[in-house]
Amino acid sequence: MAVARRSGQERIPPHPDIQTIGLQQVLEALVDPVRRQIVSELYAARQDLACGTIDLPVSKSTATHHFHVLREAGLIRQYYAGTSRMNALRRDEIDEAFPGLLRALVARRDRE
Amino acid sequence: MAVARRSGQERIPPHPDIQTIGLQQVLEALVDPVRRQIVSELYAARQDLACGTIDLPVSKSTATHHFHVLREAGLIRQYYAGTSRMNALRRDEIDEAFPGLLRALVARRDRE
DNA sequence: ATCGTACTTTGATGGATGTCGTACGATGCT
DNA sequence: AGCATCGTACGACATCCATCAAAGTACGAT
């Protein structure tokens, strides 16, 4: 029998089309402060970041979970670069599907 | 000993100052679809509505709970008119504290 | 006074989800 | 080959929260 190849880029499950994502799912993703931190840092950095370069107040396995939720919600795109998993904010797509949302949530000096 | 009077307007606990509310709390309030429905209807109606005039897919006690959460999050103001509890969206205050947020969340044709 | 209306309070319950530790997988470097 | 790095997968666990039914409170009308 054929064994699943799954080499190269195939290590990441397909990303959802952003148009199929509802506001509900996006909000559920963004309501978690850790996930909002991730999005904020990607937004501010204006470049893709490896999971490891964002330091989060949670364990590694929990961090993985949060990146997963963000990916499923259509907010980030992930790809591998060597052993590093890179994260890209899907900014334009988000802005098109949910105008004003990112800006309202992320472009704040959060002292919270 | 004096018994608490609690007549007239005093039936509603004090409303929080909107400046003391964090984005986190506001998001937690708005992530629930029932609560977003309430806010949306108040937004669209452009006038205060009694609890009873918004029909929600939940029991009355659950509805009370949702109005409570919205009030604590600084999103609505409540007052009595006879036996009806009226709800006012604190629109300008919200817009000032969280610019763009209401618009992004509510001004969508939600088929979700 | 009694009744109806409108909503609240209380207590219980169930389901979802954020959290972690440990084990595992994939890649790159020496 | 061997090892370190980077991150995932799998349970397990605790907490939080939306939900409801039932009983209670406040007000207005009859």
Short mmCIF file of C-alpha atoms (C1' of nucleotides) in Angstrom, two decimals:
data_model
loop_
_atom_site.label_atom_id
_atom_site.label_comp_id
_atom_site.label_asym_id
_atom_site.label_seq_id
_atom_site.Cartn_x
_atom_site.Cartn_y
_atom_site.Cartn_z
CA MET A 1 0.00 0.00 0.00
CA ALA A 2 1.06 3.52 -0.60
CA VAL A 3 2.38 5.20 2.47
CA ALA A 4 1.45 8.84 2.83
CA ARG A 5 4.42 10.85 1.62
CA ARG A 6 3.93 14.02 3.63
CA SER A 7 7.40 15.36 2.99
CA GLY A 8 8.40 18.95 2.32
CA GLN A 9 5.67 21.53 2.72
CA GLU A 10 3.07 18.90 3.47
CA ARG A 11 3.71 19.01 7.17
CA ILE A 12 1.04 21.64 7.61
CA PRO A 13 -2.66 20.93 7.14
CA PRO A 14 -4.41 23.04 4.52
CA HIS A 15 -5.40 26.55 5.49
CA PRO A 16 -9.08 27.43 5.40
CA ASP A 17 -10.43 29.91 2.90
CA ILE A 18 -11.04 33.03 4.87
CA GLN A 19 -14.44 33.56 3.30
CA THR A 20 -15.73 30.39 4.89
CA ILE A 21 -14.86 31.61 8.36
CA GLY A 22 -17.56 33.25 10.41
CA LEU A 23 -17.27 36.22 12.70
CA GLN A 24 -18.06 33.91 15.57
CA GLN A 25 -15.01 31.75 14.98
CA VAL A 26 -12.73 34.73 14.51
CA LEU A 27 -13.93 36.28 17.74
CA GLU A 28 -13.49 33.05 19.63
CA ALA A 29 -9.94 32.99 18.39
CA LEU A 30 -9.23 36.57 19.31
CA VAL A 31 -10.81 36.58 22.73
CA ASP A 32 -7.90 34.72 24.25
CA PRO A 33 -5.21 37.10 25.46
CA VAL A 34 -2.37 34.79 24.49
CA ARG A 35 -3.69 34.54 20.97
CA ARG A 36 -4.19 38.28 20.82
CA GLN A 37 -0.60 38.69 21.88
CA ILE A 38 0.51 36.50 19.00
CA VAL A 39 -1.56 38.45 16.51
CA SER A 40 -0.38 41.75 17.96
CA GLU A 41 3.25 40.82 17.67
CA LEU A 42 2.84 39.64 14.10
CA TYR A 43 0.98 42.82 13.33
CA ALA A 44 3.65 45.01 14.87
CA ALA A 45 6.58 43.06 13.47
CA ARG A 46 5.25 43.30 9.92
CA GLN A 47 7.09 40.12 9.07
CA ASP A 48 6.65 36.43 9.59
CA LEU A 49 7.82 35.07 12.92
CA ALA A 50 8.78 31.59 14.06
CA CYS A 51 6.73 30.22 16.92
CA GLY A 52 9.80 30.24 19.13
CA THR A 53 10.55 33.91 18.66
CA ILE A 54 7.33 35.02 20.28
CA ASP A 55 7.61 34.44 23.93
CA LEU A 56 4.41 33.48 25.52
CA PRO A 57 3.48 32.97 29.16
CA VAL A 58 2.51 29.36 28.54
CA SER A 59 4.13 26.01 27.92
CA LYS A 60 5.20 24.90 24.49
CA SER A 61 2.34 22.51 24.04
CA THR A 62 -0.15 25.18 24.96
CA ALA A 63 1.48 27.56 22.52
CA THR A 64 1.08 24.98 19.77
CA HIS A 65 -2.57 24.79 20.65
CA HIS A 66 -3.00 28.55 20.29
CA PHE A 67 -1.25 28.68 16.92
CA HIS A 68 -3.52 25.88 15.82
CA VAL A 69 -6.63 27.81 16.77
CA LEU A 70 -5.40 30.91 14.96
CA ARG A 71 -4.66 28.90 11.84
CA GLU A 72 -8.07 27.22 11.88
CA ALA A 73 -9.69 30.61 12.25
CA GLY A 74 -7.97 31.78 9.10
CA LEU A 75 -5.94 34.41 10.89
CA ILE A 76 -2.44 33.12 10.28
CA ARG A 77 -0.70 31.06 7.65
CA GLN A 78 1.99 28.62 8.70
CA TYR A 79 4.89 27.08 6.82
CA TYR A 80 8.14 25.45 7.72
CA ALA A 81 11.58 26.92 7.29
CA GLY A 82 13.95 24.22 8.39
CA THR A 83 12.81 23.11 11.79
CA SER A 84 11.16 26.42 12.48
CA ARG A 85 7.48 26.84 11.91
CA MET A 86 6.87 30.29 10.58
CA ASN A 87 3.72 32.30 11.13
CA ALA A 88 2.32 34.90 8.80
CA LEU A 89 -0.57 37.15 9.69
CA ARG A 90 -3.16 37.03 6.91
CA ARG A 91 -3.65 40.71 7.19
CA ASP A 92 -5.14 41.72 3.89
CA GLU A 93 -7.52 38.81 3.84
CA ILE A 94 -8.70 39.54 7.36
CA ASP A 95 -9.18 43.20 6.54
CA GLU A 96 -11.24 42.30 3.55
CA ALA A 97 -13.45 39.81 5.35
CA PHE A 98 -13.75 41.77 8.62
CA PRO A 99 -13.03 45.40 7.88
CA GLY A 100 -11.74 47.36 10.81
CA LEU A 101 -11.53 44.41 13.15
CA LEU A 102 -7.78 43.88 13.34
CA ARG A 103 -7.21 47.54 13.68
CA ALA A 104 -9.71 47.87 16.48
CA LEU A 105 -8.27 44.96 18.41
CA VAL A 106 -4.60 45.21 17.87
CA ALA A 107 -3.71 48.79 17.22
CA ARG A 108 -4.05 49.76 20.86
CA ARG A 109 -1.38 50.45 23.36
CA ASP A 110 -2.46 47.62 25.60
CA ARG A 111 -1.50 48.11 29.16
CA GLU A 112 -3.83 45.33 30.05
CA MET B 1 -31.32 50.01 61.79
CA ALA B 2 -32.07 51.58 58.49
CA VAL B 3 -33.37 49.23 55.90
CA ALA B 4 -32.01 49.79 52.43
CA ARG B 5 -34.48 51.99 50.62
CA ARG B 6 -33.77 50.92 47.06
CA SER B 7 -36.85 52.56 45.62
CA GLY B 8 -37.18 54.41 42.36
CA GLN B 9 -34.15 54.28 40.11
CA GLU B 10 -32.15 52.43 42.71
CA ARG B 11 -33.16 49.05 41.44
CA ILE B 12 -30.17 48.93 39.13
CA PRO B 13 -26.61 48.61 40.38
CA PRO B 14 -24.25 51.42 39.36
CA HIS B 15 -22.85 51.33 35.86
CA PRO B 16 -19.09 51.11 35.49
CA ASP B 17 -17.10 53.95 34.03
CA ILE B 18 -16.22 52.84 30.56
CA GLN B 19 -12.63 53.95 30.92
CA THR B 20 -12.07 51.37 33.61
CA ILE B 21 -13.10 48.55 31.33
CA GLY B 22 -10.43 46.62 29.49
CA LEU B 23 -10.51 45.30 25.97
CA GLN B 24 -10.43 41.81 27.40
CA GLN B 25 -13.68 42.27 29.26
CA VAL B 26 -15.39 43.87 26.30
CA LEU B 27 -14.35 41.03 24.03
CA GLU B 28 -15.51 38.44 26.50
CA ALA B 29 -18.87 40.17 26.49
CA LEU B 30 -19.09 40.38 22.73
CA VAL B 31 -17.92 36.89 21.91
CA ASP B 32 -21.25 35.39 22.88
CA PRO B 33 -23.66 35.32 19.95
CA VAL B 34 -26.69 36.05 22.08
CA ARG B 35 -25.03 39.11 23.51
CA ARG B 36 -23.94 40.21 20.08
CA GLN B 37 -27.52 39.88 18.95
CA ILE B 38 -28.63 42.17 21.74
CA VAL B 39 -26.01 44.76 20.89
CA SER B 40 -26.82 44.50 17.20
CA GLU B 41 -30.50 45.06 17.74
CA LEU B 42 -29.87 48.04 19.97
CA TYR B 43 -27.46 49.38 17.40
CA ALA B 44 -29.92 48.94 14.56
CA ALA B 45 -32.95 50.17 16.49
CA ARG B 46 -31.21 53.39 17.46
CA GLN B 47 -33.40 53.60 20.51
CA ASP B 48 -33.62 52.02 23.91
CA LEU B 49 -35.35 48.67 24.08
CA ALA B 50 -36.94 46.77 26.94
CA CYS B 51 -35.47 43.33 27.63
CA GLY B 52 -38.71 41.72 26.60
CA THR B 53 -38.85 43.31 23.18
CA ILE B 54 -35.68 41.62 22.01
CA ASP B 55 -36.46 38.05 21.42
CA LEU B 56 -33.65 35.76 22.22
CA PRO B 57 -33.25 32.03 21.72
CA VAL B 58 -32.78 31.45 25.44
CA SER B 59 -34.82 31.34 28.60
CA LYS B 60 -35.63 34.48 30.52
CA SER B 61 -33.15 33.78 33.27
CA THR B 62 -30.40 33.27 30.76
CA ALA B 63 -31.36 36.50 29.04
CA THR B 64 -31.07 38.32 32.36
CA HIS B 65 -27.60 36.88 32.70
CA HIS B 66 -26.57 38.22 29.29
CA PHE B 67 -27.89 41.70 29.97
CA HIS B 68 -25.99 41.63 33.22
CA VAL B 69 -22.74 40.79 31.46
CA LEU B 70 -23.26 43.55 28.93
CA ARG B 71 -23.93 46.07 31.67
CA GLU B 72 -20.86 45.05 33.65
CA ALA B 73 -18.78 45.37 30.52
CA GLY B 74 -19.93 48.96 30.15
CA LEU B 75 -21.70 48.30 26.88
CA ILE B 76 -25.27 49.06 27.88
CA ARG B 77 -27.02 51.24 30.40
CA GLN B 78 -30.14 49.98 32.11
CA TYR B 79 -33.02 51.76 33.80
CA TYR B 80 -36.57 50.96 34.70
CA ALA B 81 -39.67 52.30 33.05
CA GLY B 82 -42.54 50.87 35.02
CA THR B 83 -41.94 47.15 35.22
CA SER B 84 -39.91 47.17 32.05
CA ARG B 85 -36.18 47.24 32.22
CA MET B 86 -34.90 49.39 29.41
CA ASN B 87 -31.55 48.96 27.71
CA ALA B 88 -29.51 51.69 26.09
CA LEU B 89 -26.43 51.02 24.03
CA ARG B 90 -23.59 53.23 25.27
CA ARG B 91 -22.55 53.90 21.74
CA ASP B 92 -20.54 57.08 21.93
CA GLU B 93 -18.66 55.95 24.98
CA ILE B 94 -17.80 52.64 23.39
CA ASP B 95 -16.66 54.33 20.23
CA GLU B 96 -14.43 56.60 22.20
CA ALA B 97 -12.87 53.87 24.27
CA PHE B 98 -12.64 51.28 21.50
CA PRO B 99 -12.70 53.07 18.19
CA GLY B 100 -13.96 51.01 15.31
CA LEU B 101 -14.91 48.03 17.40
CA LEU B 102 -18.69 48.29 17.41
CA ARG B 103 -18.72 49.04 13.75
CA ALA B 104 -16.55 46.06 12.94
CA LEU B 105 -18.63 43.67 14.97
CA VAL B 106 -22.13 44.84 14.48
CA ALA B 107 -22.38 46.53 11.14
CA ARG B 108 -22.32 43.27 9.23
CA ARG B 109 -25.08 41.41 7.56
CA ASP B 110 -24.76 38.40 9.81
CA ARG B 111 -26.07 35.25 8.30
CA GLU B 112 -24.25 33.37 10.95
"C1'" DA C 1 -56.10 43.24 48.31
"C1'" DT C 2 -55.20 40.50 44.49
"C1'" DC C 3 -53.59 39.42 40.19
"C1'" DG C 4 -50.64 39.80 36.12
"C1'" DT C 5 -46.50 41.35 34.04
"C1'" DA C 6 -41.66 41.75 33.78
"C1'" DC C 7 -37.58 40.50 35.15
"C1'" DT C 8 -34.07 38.66 38.90
"C1'" DT C 9 -31.86 35.40 41.97
"C1'" DT C 10 -30.36 31.09 43.26
"C1'" DG C 11 -28.61 26.62 42.64
"C1'" DA C 12 -27.42 22.88 39.68
"C1'" DT C 13 -25.61 20.92 35.52
"C1'" DG C 14 -23.14 19.98 31.37
"C1'" DG C 15 -19.95 21.04 27.88
"C1'" DA C 16 -16.12 23.52 26.20
"C1'" DT C 17 -11.43 24.93 26.49
"C1'" DG C 18 -6.97 26.50 28.39
"C1'" DT C 19 -3.43 24.24 30.73
"C1'" DC C 20 0.36 20.98 31.42
"C1'" DG C 21 3.76 16.87 31.15
"C1'" DT C 22 5.49 13.42 28.52
"C1'" DA C 23 6.40 11.12 24.50
"C1'" DC C 24 7.07 11.54 19.62
"C1'" DG C 25 8.54 13.36 14.77
"C1'" DA C 26 11.21 16.02 11.49
"C1'" DT C 27 15.04 18.64 10.24
"C1'" DG C 28 19.79 20.35 10.28
"C1'" DC C 29 24.55 20.14 11.89
"C1'" DT C 30 28.89 17.95 13.06
"C1'" DA D 1 25.35 8.04 12.65
"C1'" DG D 2 24.35 10.80 16.47
"C1'" DC D 3 22.61 14.71 18.63
"C1'" DA D 4 20.38 19.08 19.37
"C1'" DT D 5 16.61 22.06 18.02
"C1'" DC D 6 11.95 23.08 17.18
"C1'" DG D 7 7.62 21.98 17.43
"C1'" DT D 8 3.48 18.36 17.53
"C1'" DA D 9 0.30 14.78 19.51
"C1'" DC D 10 -1.89 12.73 23.24
"C1'" DG D 11 -4.17 12.24 27.36
"C1'" DA D 12 -5.57 14.19 31.72
"C1'" DC D 13 -7.24 17.77 34.49
"C1'" DA D 14 -9.39 21.91 36.22
"C1'" DT D 15 -11.94 25.83 35.57
"C1'" DC D 16 -15.08 28.62 33.55
"C1'" DC D 17 -19.52 29.76 31.64
"C1'" DA D 18 -23.98 29.31 29.18
"C1'" DT D 19 -27.98 27.17 30.29
"C1'" DC D 20 -32.32 26.09 32.71
"C1'" DA D 21 -36.13 25.55 36.25
"C1'" DA D 22 -38.11 27.25 40.20
"C1'" DA D 23 -38.91 30.61 43.45
"C1'" DG D 24 -38.80 35.49 44.48
"C1'" DT D 25 -39.36 40.77 43.93
"C1'" DA D 26 -41.19 45.06 42.19
"C1'" DC D 27 -44.59 47.56 40.00
"C1'" DG D 28 -49.15 48.58 37.79
"C1'" DA D 29 -53.90 47.61 37.02
"C1'" DT D 30 -58.33 45.89 38.40
#
